[in-house]
XYZ file of C-alpha atoms in Angstrom:
704
model
C 0.000 0.000 0.000
C 2.818 2.414 0.959
C 4.697 1.530 -2.229
C 1.560 2.238 -4.302
C 1.072 5.597 -2.552
C 4.720 6.440 -3.121
C 4.331 5.571 -6.798
C 1.327 7.917 -7.078
C 3.326 10.757 -5.506
C 6.245 10.389 -7.902
C 6.056 12.780 -10.892
C 5.256 11.296 -14.286
C 7.670 13.707 -15.902
C 10.470 15.793 -14.408
C 12.269 18.504 -16.373
C 15.558 19.608 -14.803
C 17.469 22.721 -15.947
C 16.474 22.030 -19.534
C 18.296 23.903 -22.258
C 17.412 23.560 -25.951
C 19.560 25.021 -28.716
C 19.447 25.194 -32.511
C 22.658 24.924 -34.512
C 23.127 27.715 -37.083
C 26.024 29.058 -39.121
C 26.396 31.826 -36.569
C 26.615 29.323 -33.716
C 24.114 27.789 -31.318
C 20.897 29.729 -30.668
C 19.623 28.918 -27.162
C 15.821 28.971 -27.458
C 15.103 27.444 -24.013
C 17.231 27.902 -20.894
C 17.122 26.541 -17.337
C 13.541 25.250 -17.455
C 12.446 23.014 -14.569
C 9.065 21.605 -13.558
C 7.255 18.359 -12.687
C 3.863 16.970 -13.693
C 2.099 14.386 -11.538
C -0.588 11.834 -12.376
C -4.024 13.355 -12.697
C -2.549 16.871 -12.886
C -2.713 19.459 -15.660
C 0.190 21.883 -15.923
C -0.517 24.910 -18.091
C 2.281 26.686 -19.952
C 1.505 30.244 -21.066
C 3.376 33.131 -22.633
C 3.652 35.238 -25.763
C 4.669 33.889 -29.169
C 8.377 33.107 -29.262
C 8.691 32.468 -25.522
C 9.562 28.769 -26.011
C 6.336 26.987 -24.996
C 6.136 24.690 -28.013
C 9.936 24.209 -28.083
C 9.776 22.661 -24.607
C 6.996 20.324 -25.737
C 8.857 19.286 -28.878
C 12.017 18.760 -26.842
C 10.177 16.307 -24.587
C 9.304 14.101 -27.566
C 12.453 14.878 -29.607
C 10.693 16.719 -32.447
C 13.355 19.425 -32.627
C 14.385 18.910 -36.238
C 17.848 18.196 -37.581
C 19.495 21.262 -36.079
C 17.757 21.144 -32.692
C 19.310 19.525 -29.622
C 19.069 19.196 -25.861
C 22.021 21.374 -24.889
C 21.693 21.104 -21.135
C 19.736 19.400 -18.365
C 17.572 16.325 -18.463
C 14.014 15.060 -18.953
C 12.893 12.133 -16.804
C 9.792 10.180 -17.764
C 8.561 7.797 -15.064
C 12.007 7.931 -13.501
C 13.984 7.212 -16.690
C 15.898 9.767 -18.737
C 14.628 10.561 -22.243
C 17.850 12.298 -23.252
C 20.115 10.065 -25.324
C 17.413 7.549 -26.190
C 17.560 6.012 -29.683
C 14.958 7.100 -32.266
C 13.349 3.637 -32.078
C 12.940 3.844 -28.294
C 11.454 7.333 -28.506
C 9.114 6.287 -31.308
C 7.784 3.459 -29.159
C 7.251 5.785 -26.209
C 5.547 8.451 -28.343
C 2.943 6.066 -29.633
C 2.349 4.259 -26.377
C 3.132 6.126 -23.143
C 3.478 9.716 -24.399
C 0.851 11.236 -26.707
C 0.622 14.683 -28.272
C -2.330 16.721 -29.576
C -1.463 19.552 -31.952
C -3.191 22.870 -32.677
C -4.345 21.882 -36.185
C -5.811 18.359 -36.224
C -5.475 18.115 -40.019
C -1.689 18.075 -39.660
C -2.042 14.820 -37.683
C -4.654 13.112 -39.876
C -3.832 11.431 -43.183
C -6.350 12.806 -45.716
C -6.349 9.606 -47.817
C -7.025 7.157 -44.987
C -10.306 6.588 -43.192
C -10.563 7.657 -39.557
C -10.920 4.049 -38.406
C -7.742 2.884 -40.142
C -5.695 5.670 -38.581
C -7.017 5.054 -35.077
C -6.728 1.267 -35.209
C -3.069 1.496 -36.240
C -2.180 2.856 -32.785
C -3.459 -0.338 -31.146
C -2.341 -2.879 -33.729
C 1.228 -1.514 -33.876
C 1.885 -0.655 -30.226
C -0.305 -3.208 -28.438
C -0.463 -5.992 -31.018
C -4.238 -6.460 -30.704
C -6.398 -7.865 -33.492
C -8.192 -5.570 -35.930
C -11.577 -6.613 -34.538
C -10.616 -5.752 -30.974
C -8.911 -2.549 -32.113
C -12.060 -1.443 -33.909
C -14.224 -2.073 -30.848
C -11.874 -0.127 -28.596
C -11.707 2.771 -31.077
C -15.500 3.003 -31.228
C -15.647 2.881 -27.424
C -13.085 5.691 -27.131
C -14.919 7.833 -29.700
C -17.977 7.438 -27.503
C -16.008 8.656 -24.491
C -15.055 11.840 -26.335
C -18.753 12.412 -27.092
C -18.453 11.739 -30.812
C -21.910 11.363 -32.373
C -22.438 8.131 -34.341
C -18.897 6.716 -33.835
C -19.529 3.679 -36.084
C -20.056 5.896 -39.119
C -17.250 8.276 -38.173
C -14.850 5.325 -38.350
C -15.715 4.960 -42.055
C -15.302 8.621 -42.928
C -12.306 10.536 -44.235
C -10.941 13.515 -42.251
C -12.463 16.105 -44.594
C -15.931 14.639 -44.004
C -16.069 15.698 -40.333
C -15.967 19.140 -38.700
C -12.922 20.750 -37.093
C -14.235 20.040 -33.616
C -14.822 16.394 -34.515
C -11.322 16.154 -36.014
C -9.863 17.396 -32.736
C -11.939 14.837 -30.815
C -10.607 12.091 -33.082
C -7.026 13.201 -32.306
C -7.733 13.254 -28.567
C -9.418 9.830 -28.739
C -6.445 8.443 -30.675
C -4.032 9.914 -28.143
C -5.928 8.272 -25.258
C -6.290 4.790 -26.823
C -3.222 3.389 -25.078
C -3.971 5.184 -21.812
C -0.747 7.251 -21.967
C 0.927 8.414 -18.790
C 1.635 11.853 -20.343
C -0.538 13.830 -22.753
C 0.982 16.965 -24.316
C -1.565 19.403 -25.796
C -0.200 22.300 -27.868
C -2.904 24.979 -28.341
C -5.572 22.286 -28.935
C -8.548 24.685 -28.942
C -7.173 27.801 -30.675
C -8.909 27.169 -34.001
C -12.220 25.996 -32.504
C -15.507 27.795 -31.915
C -16.210 28.780 -28.331
C -18.930 26.123 -27.972
C -16.722 23.363 -29.406
C -13.820 24.650 -27.328
C -15.919 24.321 -24.169
C -16.831 20.733 -25.056
C -13.173 19.859 -25.743
C -12.053 21.427 -22.451
C -14.737 19.477 -20.584
C -13.478 16.389 -22.373
C -9.852 17.045 -21.385
C -10.863 17.446 -17.751
C -12.992 14.280 -17.781
C -10.262 12.184 -19.413
C -7.698 13.436 -16.915
C -9.927 12.287 -14.064
C -10.933 8.983 -15.668
C -7.486 7.868 -16.850
C -5.421 9.673 -14.184
C -3.275 11.124 -16.967
C -0.636 13.812 -16.516
C -1.339 16.649 -18.981
C 0.912 19.419 -20.233
C -1.421 22.088 -21.674
C 0.121 24.860 -23.804
C -2.003 27.926 -24.543
C -1.799 31.699 -24.920
C -5.440 32.007 -23.772
C -5.484 32.754 -20.049
C -9.207 31.940 -19.847
C -8.595 28.416 -21.139
C -5.743 27.931 -18.677
C -7.923 29.144 -15.797
C -10.569 26.557 -16.682
C -8.534 23.348 -17.054
C -5.180 23.699 -15.273
C -4.089 22.901 -11.715
C -0.751 24.711 -11.917
C 0.638 27.230 -14.389
C 4.167 27.857 -15.658
C 4.587 31.310 -17.199
C 7.337 31.420 -19.836
C 9.146 34.428 -21.209
C 12.043 34.498 -23.707
C 12.895 30.821 -23.181
C 12.685 30.815 -19.381
C 10.024 29.917 -16.817
C 9.562 33.153 -14.871
C 6.761 32.000 -12.549
C 5.300 28.656 -11.468
C 2.341 28.403 -9.081
C -1.157 26.943 -8.567
C -3.652 28.423 -11.014
C -5.554 30.423 -8.397
C -2.337 32.034 -7.144
C -1.306 32.996 -10.662
C -4.525 34.962 -11.186
C -5.131 36.222 -7.626
C -1.539 36.854 -6.548
C 0.844 37.073 -9.539
C 4.389 37.766 -8.341
C 6.422 38.289 -11.515
C 5.990 41.636 -13.346
C 5.490 39.770 -16.635
C 2.622 37.671 -15.241
C 1.042 40.820 -13.830
C 1.387 42.469 -17.242
C -0.279 39.561 -19.034
C -3.294 39.688 -16.718
C -3.665 43.461 -17.222
C -3.852 42.849 -20.997
C -6.920 40.588 -20.875
C -10.457 42.028 -21.119
C -12.461 40.984 -18.078
C -15.845 39.464 -18.847
C -18.619 41.996 -18.314
C -16.374 45.049 -18.660
C -16.443 47.583 -21.492
C -13.962 50.053 -22.970
C -15.732 52.882 -21.137
C -15.553 51.196 -17.701
C -12.114 49.568 -17.838
C -8.726 49.889 -19.509
C -6.345 47.392 -21.107
C -2.647 48.000 -20.507
C -0.379 46.321 -23.083
C 3.165 45.365 -22.159
C 5.497 47.786 -23.903
C 8.144 46.442 -26.264
C 8.378 42.878 -27.523
C 9.908 39.509 -26.639
C 13.661 39.680 -27.395
C 15.234 37.416 -29.985
C 17.149 34.445 -28.543
C 20.135 35.771 -30.548
C 20.117 39.084 -28.665
C 19.124 38.559 -25.040
C 19.720 41.174 -22.310
C 22.708 40.376 -20.063
C 20.703 40.246 -16.820
C 16.966 39.667 -16.438
C 15.467 38.921 -19.859
C 12.334 40.935 -18.967
C 14.282 43.987 -17.745
C 13.827 46.130 -20.945
C 10.017 45.861 -20.575
C 9.765 45.859 -16.768
C 8.326 48.828 -14.856
C 10.278 47.859 -11.726
C 13.729 47.306 -13.240
C 16.775 48.377 -11.235
C 20.489 48.365 -11.935
C 20.875 44.906 -10.404
C 18.324 43.538 -12.918
C 20.573 44.648 -15.774
C 23.725 42.974 -14.523
C 22.962 40.035 -12.232
C 22.012 36.521 -13.306
C 18.444 35.886 -12.126
C 17.748 32.498 -10.548
C 14.423 30.686 -10.312
C 13.609 30.567 -6.618
C 10.713 29.687 -4.280
C 9.034 32.621 -2.491
C 6.071 30.750 -0.992
C 5.011 27.136 -0.714
C 4.409 25.804 -4.252
C 5.130 29.261 -5.708
C 8.434 30.040 -7.470
C 9.500 33.091 -9.430
C 12.479 34.378 -11.438
C 12.722 37.929 -10.056
C 15.093 39.669 -7.637
C 12.463 41.922 -6.070
C 9.209 39.932 -6.317
C 8.428 40.293 -2.596
C 8.709 44.094 -2.807
C 6.326 44.505 -5.751
C 2.685 45.366 -5.036
C 0.552 44.855 -8.175
C -2.250 46.983 -6.706
C 0.099 49.986 -6.499
C 1.106 49.760 -10.170
C 0.461 52.855 -12.267
C 0.824 52.952 -16.066
C 3.487 55.042 -17.731
C 2.346 58.038 -19.723
C 2.760 56.262 -23.071
C 0.349 53.529 -21.927
C -2.392 55.884 -20.755
C -5.301 55.590 -23.215
C -7.475 58.493 -24.219
C -10.619 59.102 -22.193
C -13.553 57.734 -24.168
C -16.623 59.936 -24.283
C -19.975 58.132 -24.442
C -22.429 59.383 -27.065
C -25.852 60.221 -25.582
C -28.675 58.050 -26.947
C -30.591 61.062 -28.288
C -27.598 62.093 -30.437
C -27.084 58.714 -32.087
C -27.775 58.652 -35.818
C -28.080 55.617 -38.117
C -25.301 55.330 -40.679
C -25.931 51.804 -42.000
C -29.378 50.219 -42.369
C -29.627 46.593 -43.454
C -33.090 45.350 -44.398
C -33.913 41.671 -45.092
C -30.422 41.045 -46.494
C -29.837 37.697 -48.188
C -26.598 36.238 -49.512
C -26.950 32.834 -51.167
C -24.299 30.730 -52.893
C -25.179 28.391 -55.732
C -24.478 24.779 -54.886
C -24.166 21.867 -57.267
C -27.271 19.693 -56.939
C -26.870 16.070 -55.898
C -29.493 15.085 -58.477
C -28.192 13.083 -61.506
C -30.116 15.541 -63.716
C -27.702 18.277 -62.675
C -25.102 16.695 -64.961
C -27.156 17.834 -67.965
C -28.264 21.113 -66.417
C -31.795 20.014 -65.490
C -31.438 19.341 -61.772
C -33.100 21.474 -59.098
C -31.216 24.584 -58.031
C -29.730 24.434 -54.527
C -28.368 27.336 -52.508
C -26.245 27.737 -49.412
C -28.149 30.346 -47.404
C -25.162 31.983 -45.726
C -27.078 35.153 -44.775
C -30.844 34.787 -44.748
C -33.188 37.711 -44.025
C -30.942 39.782 -41.747
C -31.974 43.275 -40.616
C -30.225 45.738 -38.279
C -29.090 49.343 -37.930
C -25.560 50.546 -37.133
C -25.333 53.876 -35.315
C -22.775 56.556 -36.148
C -19.575 56.548 -34.054
C -20.538 53.311 -32.250
C -19.398 49.711 -32.611
C -21.697 46.817 -33.500
C -20.188 43.471 -32.512
C -21.239 40.286 -34.325
C -20.744 36.892 -32.654
C -21.619 33.286 -33.432
C -20.089 29.939 -34.340
C -18.224 29.226 -37.577
C -20.657 28.995 -40.448
C -23.229 31.318 -38.876
C -22.712 33.952 -41.602
C -20.702 36.627 -39.719
C -17.932 37.019 -42.285
C -20.320 36.649 -45.233
C -22.425 39.467 -43.775
C -19.604 42.006 -43.712
C -18.157 40.781 -47.019
C -21.549 41.448 -48.585
C -21.638 44.941 -47.105
C -18.083 45.713 -48.270
C -18.872 44.395 -51.772
C -16.797 41.199 -51.844
C -19.995 39.118 -52.144
C -23.080 39.832 -54.254
C -26.402 40.711 -52.639
C -29.025 38.030 -53.358
C -31.918 39.943 -51.823
C -32.793 42.768 -49.478
C -31.255 46.197 -49.170
C -28.159 47.772 -47.639
C -28.417 51.539 -47.168
C -25.167 53.307 -46.331
C -25.453 57.074 -45.803
C -28.254 57.198 -48.349
C -26.506 54.995 -50.922
C -27.850 51.572 -51.854
C -24.916 49.151 -51.665
C -25.526 46.665 -54.442
C -23.137 44.740 -56.624
C -19.464 44.051 -56.109
C -16.879 46.552 -54.934
C -15.634 46.879 -58.545
C -18.891 48.577 -59.556
C -18.905 51.154 -56.757
C -17.684 54.716 -57.162
C -14.478 55.819 -55.478
C -16.204 58.004 -52.873
C -18.231 55.033 -51.559
C -15.144 52.815 -51.439
C -13.281 55.514 -49.523
C -16.038 55.770 -46.890
C -16.263 51.991 -46.391
C -13.084 50.123 -45.446
C -12.145 46.790 -43.874
C -9.551 45.341 -41.479
C -8.953 41.663 -42.236
C -8.079 38.814 -39.874
C -4.808 37.898 -41.585
C -2.686 40.949 -42.473
C -0.218 38.736 -44.378
C -2.883 38.026 -46.994
C -3.509 41.731 -47.607
C 0.062 43.066 -47.741
C 2.267 42.873 -50.824
C 5.572 41.329 -49.665
C 7.507 43.192 -52.379
C 6.511 46.720 -51.362
C 7.569 48.736 -48.345
C 5.160 49.845 -45.654
C 5.361 53.408 -46.916
C 4.437 52.431 -50.475
C 1.442 50.424 -49.282
C 0.128 53.282 -47.154
C 0.715 55.791 -49.949
C -1.549 53.910 -52.357
C -4.938 54.677 -50.714
C -3.841 58.285 -50.156
C -3.159 58.665 -53.885
C -6.268 56.742 -54.996
C -8.614 58.649 -52.715
C -6.773 61.976 -53.093
C -6.861 62.486 -49.344
C -4.040 65.054 -49.307
C -2.041 66.926 -52.000
C 0.814 64.950 -53.558
C 3.486 66.946 -51.770
C 1.967 66.003 -48.388
C 1.639 62.250 -48.950
C 4.845 61.280 -47.172
C 4.057 63.407 -44.133
C 0.539 61.925 -44.020
C 1.985 58.388 -44.092
C 4.243 59.291 -41.174
C 1.234 60.719 -39.317
C -0.660 57.444 -39.909
C 2.302 55.417 -38.635
C 2.446 57.473 -35.469
C -1.322 57.174 -35.067
C -0.905 53.389 -34.848
C 2.056 53.764 -32.431
C 4.812 53.045 -34.976
C 7.853 55.217 -35.666
C 8.909 56.893 -38.902
C 11.620 54.300 -39.607
C 8.882 51.736 -40.409
C 8.289 53.669 -43.654
C 10.966 51.730 -45.578
C 10.482 48.333 -43.919
C 9.164 45.329 -45.817
C 6.324 43.165 -44.412
C 8.691 40.284 -43.572
C 10.540 42.623 -41.205
C 7.425 43.179 -39.084
C 5.856 41.188 -36.271
C 2.246 39.993 -36.474
C 1.038 42.854 -34.296
C 2.945 45.421 -36.364
C 1.436 44.049 -39.578
C -2.038 44.334 -38.100
C -1.322 47.946 -37.127
C -0.305 48.678 -40.720
C -3.578 47.076 -41.861
C -5.481 49.380 -39.504
C -3.536 52.434 -40.690
C -4.325 51.574 -44.311
C -8.030 51.097 -43.518
C -8.184 54.523 -41.853
C -6.013 56.280 -44.457
C -9.062 57.516 -46.390
C -10.751 58.650 -43.152
C -13.755 56.373 -43.718
C -17.097 56.649 -41.932
C -17.523 52.862 -41.552
C -14.825 50.248 -40.916
C -15.600 46.531 -40.902
C -13.266 44.436 -38.719
C -13.189 40.684 -39.373
C -11.472 38.925 -36.423
C -8.717 41.588 -36.295
C -7.179 40.375 -33.006
C -7.851 36.616 -32.981
C -4.314 35.656 -34.076
C -2.485 38.087 -31.772
C -0.816 37.642 -28.393
C -2.727 39.124 -25.467
C -0.353 42.098 -25.127
C -0.543 42.964 -28.830
C -4.306 42.363 -28.744
C -4.656 44.902 -25.933
C -2.613 47.459 -27.884
C -4.692 46.953 -31.052
C -8.011 47.223 -29.176
C -6.856 50.439 -27.480
C -5.685 51.742 -30.846
C -9.038 51.052 -32.513
C -10.862 52.728 -29.626
C -8.683 55.843 -29.818
C -8.995 56.155 -33.600
C -12.756 55.675 -33.369
C -12.940 58.385 -30.710
C -10.789 60.792 -32.740
C -12.542 60.389 -36.084
C -16.050 59.392 -34.971
C -15.799 56.239 -37.087
C -18.514 53.584 -36.998
C -17.334 49.973 -36.742
C -18.648 46.473 -37.165
C -16.489 44.095 -35.143
C -16.425 40.320 -35.584
C -14.683 38.109 -33.021
C -15.152 34.675 -31.477
C -13.910 35.832 -28.051
C -16.989 37.134 -26.228
C -14.844 38.938 -23.636
C -13.242 40.959 -26.438
C -16.612 41.638 -28.108
C -18.147 42.790 -24.813
C -15.183 45.048 -24.101
C -15.088 46.724 -27.509
C -18.729 46.823 -28.674
C -21.597 49.163 -27.860
C -24.202 46.878 -29.461
C -23.996 43.151 -30.165
C -25.772 40.958 -32.726
C -25.794 37.190 -32.142
C -26.017 35.158 -35.369
C -26.947 31.528 -35.863
C -27.138 29.761 -39.218
C -27.586 32.893 -41.313
C -30.010 34.719 -39.007
C -29.766 37.184 -36.136
C -31.317 35.567 -33.050
C -30.623 38.446 -30.657
C -29.455 42.044 -30.908
C -29.167 44.809 -28.368
C -26.890 46.921 -26.149
C -23.776 45.054 -25.057
C -24.623 45.185 -21.361
C -28.100 43.748 -22.030
C -26.770 40.795 -24.023
C -24.717 39.555 -21.061
C -27.586 39.252 -18.568
C -31.041 37.600 -18.698
C -33.253 37.770 -20.607
C -31.233 36.325 -23.449
C -31.754 33.863 -26.277
C -30.934 30.224 -25.368
C -28.171 30.309 -27.980
C -26.641 33.444 -26.416
C -26.857 31.703 -23.048
C -24.929 28.739 -24.478
C -22.232 31.008 -25.923
C -21.798 32.795 -22.596
C -21.617 29.495 -20.718
C -18.869 28.356 -23.087
C -16.574 31.401 -23.000
C -13.390 30.699 -20.986
C -13.107 33.336 -18.237
C -9.596 34.382 -17.104
C -10.565 34.072 -13.450
C -10.717 30.612 -11.831
C -12.871 31.963 -8.971
C -15.868 32.794 -11.201
C -18.337 29.929 -11.494
C -20.270 29.438 -14.748
C -23.504 27.616 -15.392
C -22.831 24.381 -17.262
C -24.851 24.787 -20.495
C -23.544 22.794 -23.441
C -24.920 22.379 -26.953
C -25.326 18.923 -28.426
C -24.661 18.194 -32.085
C -23.183 20.436 -34.747
C -24.459 23.493 -36.588
C -26.826 22.200 -39.327
C -25.931 22.762 -42.954
C -26.998 26.153 -44.385
C -27.784 24.218 -47.571
C -30.782 22.643 -45.849
C -31.489 24.553 -42.620
C -34.084 23.248 -40.142
C -37.651 24.475 -40.472
C -39.181 26.811 -37.916
C -36.560 28.044 -35.456
C -33.187 27.071 -36.879
C -31.803 26.551 -33.398
C -34.451 24.032 -32.317
C -32.286 20.973 -33.155
C -29.743 21.990 -30.484
C -31.754 24.168 -28.095
C -31.336 23.164 -24.420
C -34.430 25.202 -23.415
C -37.154 24.073 -25.818
C -38.564 21.712 -23.173
C -39.888 24.820 -21.389
C -42.553 25.132 -24.089
C -45.722 22.983 -24.362
C -45.375 19.643 -26.181
C -41.611 19.781 -25.733
C -41.344 22.748 -28.079
C -43.131 21.300 -31.118
C -43.915 24.839 -32.247
C -40.175 25.480 -32.667
C -40.049 22.863 -35.427
C -42.765 24.427 -37.572
C -43.017 28.174 -36.972
C -40.497 31.007 -37.251
C -39.768 32.468 -33.801
C -41.492 35.791 -33.045
C -39.624 38.961 -32.126
C -39.573 39.596 -28.366
C -38.864 43.269 -27.563
C -37.109 43.565 -24.193
C -36.845 47.369 -24.463
C -33.920 49.720 -25.113
C -33.369 48.272 -28.612
C -32.934 44.766 -27.164
C -34.640 42.209 -29.426
C -34.812 38.418 -29.066
C -36.212 36.024 -31.655
C -37.568 33.114 -29.619
C -40.834 31.244 -28.924
C -40.132 31.326 -25.182
C -41.918 34.341 -23.606
C -39.792 37.125 -22.133
C -41.138 36.369 -18.643
C -39.594 32.913 -18.785
C -36.360 34.158 -20.367
C -35.972 36.619 -17.484
C -36.185 33.723 -15.025
C -32.991 32.126 -16.377
C -30.175 32.036 -13.838
C -27.270 34.285 -14.939
C -24.559 32.207 -16.597
C -22.020 33.864 -14.290
C -21.908 36.636 -11.720
C -19.642 39.526 -12.657
C -17.671 40.818 -9.626
C -18.892 44.182 -8.330
C -15.793 46.053 -9.546
C -16.405 44.608 -13.029
C -19.941 45.904 -13.400
């Protein structure tokens, strides 16, 4: 009994003073230095930090996926008491498939597109455990059931492209758990998923950890995700672990200045840009080729002293189970922190309701895509016409100088909606009135004045920047096209735009490949505002950015909006970000708006059952806040053949509140329920019952 207890208390994996280097012509580049931690059975260790801090490098080092020029330069990795350093490729390959499993960010990189799901899963058991194909198939189906995969028998016969992204990730997790591994490494496993699918996957990770007593290493840049699933958190910066503590201590009592800075960057659920402020961390993560001589965080630290610039900083315990890499951690009081002048945002002035004017009016807008019919007659052009109803009868009004946020799962029509407004998609039906102009047809048919007044910030700035032209040339183009300023003032206007997005004049001659992701997005914003437009459409402009850069971009958009009185439509899958930045919010589901109203009204009952499900799914960066457990079953139906009646009825967790188990939802379109103050809900459930819903979470008093 004592031996068994001792075995349980021994760590599954121990990392001691790990150093990882990459061999280059200029010498070794040390990407990870002096990293130490343990993970025990049934425990989830989260690893967080900005891009380039070394999170994924540590994970790849543990399974020897460092590439030809990567190597363990220092320290050791012990797995179940035995060193992994120096093992032969064959030994490591056996361990990776049996006792150590890894789940990557993009499941399609782990799935073979030409093999059926069943064949790929069964291989894990037949190769590593030597079981028969019949037994392997049964165990695969059983495991798919444990990860809540609908109809696992049929999924086994499908190819990867025939299932959704969330289902692909569940297949990868099920495959990883088939051999009951002692260690599961998850590298950003939910980044590309919808918030509802993400919630289901996080529930799944937590359940599997409890059921199989697996040690999990969970890498993420999303502090809300870490708060939900992790027991302890290691914060990494520039290749080093700078803080390691239980998850509640990390959020309630962060000791390292970098951890404190990360938490100040994250929008708190329930807070808006008028009631709270985001403070980005100045500067950027240093290159491993050019590290500061002392503390690696010293150039960005508000508490840096001379000793920080010269002394080697050790990783030391300051409390029980709480270690930090900082000379003066005990002397720092996060509550006494005050931002430097360059971080102080402008004061945002609210626009009184009586002064708000409509600038964009959308009436019964429809955007359909032609779809090849499955009928054999379609081969000769006689088959029935089928359409994907991406946007179907959508109406709303956007008010001048305010922001309308649009949220919903992938495939709900958010991006199609704004692409139709901007002119990248054709209008199938309905009307879009912009400042008295009817926006019909593609952007190529619109006059230059309309194009100037209506601009867009895209999700991926790389796809919108020409790699062959300098930043200055790309910002000059809209100024010349729209004739914003005289020719002799174009350069000075470009410099003014650069400074408006917090970039210096020397960026004028830089090429896109010399910029970071956040800097590219700032250039995209500067270009969108170059013509001084009245309406800017933002399609997931911060979803791919680190939390510090995200905070800077959100502050930047707020300041520019305040200065120019610009109206914005803002799409994002992070409901904390949408709540923070938006004045009004529209919730879309399968091509329709199911709820629209002021941002503060959307986050408290009464709300649509779908909105309730989205709020219950959003990961909150505060482990002390309890959320109602509301989860959606099934996937979003196809917009090619949407359900009759209320489109949400196939997944609605509240339809049982209606007579006959909500039969009316299957046959009749939901009526509009007016909750007052421009708050509208499309649902068969009466407002009186919707108001009786328990709040999904309680926002702390200081957050209201």
